[in-house]
mmCIF file of C-alpha atoms in Angstrom:
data_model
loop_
_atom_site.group_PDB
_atom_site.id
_atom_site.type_symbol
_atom_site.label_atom_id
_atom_site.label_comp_id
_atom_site.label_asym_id
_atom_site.label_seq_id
_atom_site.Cartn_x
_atom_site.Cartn_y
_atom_site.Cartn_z
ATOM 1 C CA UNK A 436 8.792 -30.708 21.831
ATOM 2 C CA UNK A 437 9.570 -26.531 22.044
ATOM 3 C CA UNK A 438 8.127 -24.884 19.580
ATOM 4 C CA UNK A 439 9.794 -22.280 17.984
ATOM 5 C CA UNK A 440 8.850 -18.006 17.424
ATOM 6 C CA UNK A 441 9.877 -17.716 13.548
ATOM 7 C CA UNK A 442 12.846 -15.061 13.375
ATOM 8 C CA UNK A 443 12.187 -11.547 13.039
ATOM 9 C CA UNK A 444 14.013 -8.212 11.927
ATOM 10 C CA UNK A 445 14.197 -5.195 14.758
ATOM 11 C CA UNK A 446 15.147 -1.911 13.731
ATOM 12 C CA UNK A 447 17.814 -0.407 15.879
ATOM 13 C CA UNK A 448 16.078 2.954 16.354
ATOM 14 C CA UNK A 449 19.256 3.785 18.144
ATOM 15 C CA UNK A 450 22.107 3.591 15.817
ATOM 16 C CA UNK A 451 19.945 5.147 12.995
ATOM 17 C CA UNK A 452 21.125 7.604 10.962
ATOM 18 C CA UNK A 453 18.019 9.904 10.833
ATOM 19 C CA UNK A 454 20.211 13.497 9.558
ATOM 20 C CA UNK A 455 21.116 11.369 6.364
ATOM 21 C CA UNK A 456 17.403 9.656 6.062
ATOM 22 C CA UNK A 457 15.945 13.043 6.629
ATOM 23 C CA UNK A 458 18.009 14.649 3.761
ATOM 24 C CA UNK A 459 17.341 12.045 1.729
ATOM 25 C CA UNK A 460 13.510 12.718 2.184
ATOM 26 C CA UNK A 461 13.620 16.389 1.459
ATOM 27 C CA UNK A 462 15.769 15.912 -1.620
ATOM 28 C CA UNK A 463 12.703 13.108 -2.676
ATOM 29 C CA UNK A 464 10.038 15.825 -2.467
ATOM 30 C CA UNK A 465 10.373 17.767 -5.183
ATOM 31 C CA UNK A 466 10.765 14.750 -7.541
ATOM 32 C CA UNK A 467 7.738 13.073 -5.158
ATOM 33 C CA UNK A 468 5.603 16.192 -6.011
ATOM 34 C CA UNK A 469 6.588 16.402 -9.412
ATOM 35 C CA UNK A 470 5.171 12.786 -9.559
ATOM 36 C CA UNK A 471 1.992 12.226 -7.666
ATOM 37 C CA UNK A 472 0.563 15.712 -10.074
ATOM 38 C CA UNK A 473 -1.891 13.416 -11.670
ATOM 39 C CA UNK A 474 -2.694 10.575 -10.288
ATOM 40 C CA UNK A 475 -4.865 9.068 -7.731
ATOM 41 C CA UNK A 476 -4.473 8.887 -3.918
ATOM 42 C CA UNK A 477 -3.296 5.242 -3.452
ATOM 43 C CA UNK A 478 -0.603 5.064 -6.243
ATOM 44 C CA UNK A 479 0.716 8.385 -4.291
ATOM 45 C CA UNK A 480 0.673 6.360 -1.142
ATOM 46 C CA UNK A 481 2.257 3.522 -2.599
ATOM 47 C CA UNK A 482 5.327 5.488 -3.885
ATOM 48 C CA UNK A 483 5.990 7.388 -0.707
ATOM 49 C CA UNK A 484 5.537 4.468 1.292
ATOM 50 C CA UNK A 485 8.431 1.756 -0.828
ATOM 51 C CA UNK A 486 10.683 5.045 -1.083
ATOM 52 C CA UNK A 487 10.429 5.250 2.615
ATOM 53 C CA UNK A 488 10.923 1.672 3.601
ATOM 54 C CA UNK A 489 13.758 1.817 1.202
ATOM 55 C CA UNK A 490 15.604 4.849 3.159
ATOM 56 C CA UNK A 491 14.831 2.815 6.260
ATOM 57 C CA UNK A 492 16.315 -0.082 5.534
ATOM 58 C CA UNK A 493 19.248 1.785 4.364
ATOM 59 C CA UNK A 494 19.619 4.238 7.343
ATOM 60 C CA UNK A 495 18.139 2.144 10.451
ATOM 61 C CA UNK A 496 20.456 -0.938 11.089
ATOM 62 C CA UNK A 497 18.149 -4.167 11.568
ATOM 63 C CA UNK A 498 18.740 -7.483 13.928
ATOM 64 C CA UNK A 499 17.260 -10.648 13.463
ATOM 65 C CA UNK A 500 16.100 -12.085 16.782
#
């Protein structure tokens, strides 16, 4: 019996659209700034981090393999 790799997502760094994910990151800072003022080091993290997987997955095309 073969046993099988589970199926995975690959970005395709290559047909990415990194002009319109780069906009869209300097039009986050000011409201990023504005935001991470007062508070502590890992909820800063936290919010840059899901709004950048969030303009990844919407400007870098994945493939399940």
């Amino acid at each position: 019996m073969r046993v099988r790799k589970p199926r995975r997502k690959v970005h395709l760094y290559k047909k990415a659209d990194f002009d319109r994910l780069r906009d869209s990151l300097s039009a986050y800072l000011p409201e990023f700034t504005e935001q991470t003022a007062n508070i502590s080091v890992d909820h800063t993290w936290k919010g840059f981090e899901n709004k950048l997987k969030s303009l990844i997955s919407k400007y870098i095309p994945t493939k399940t393999l």
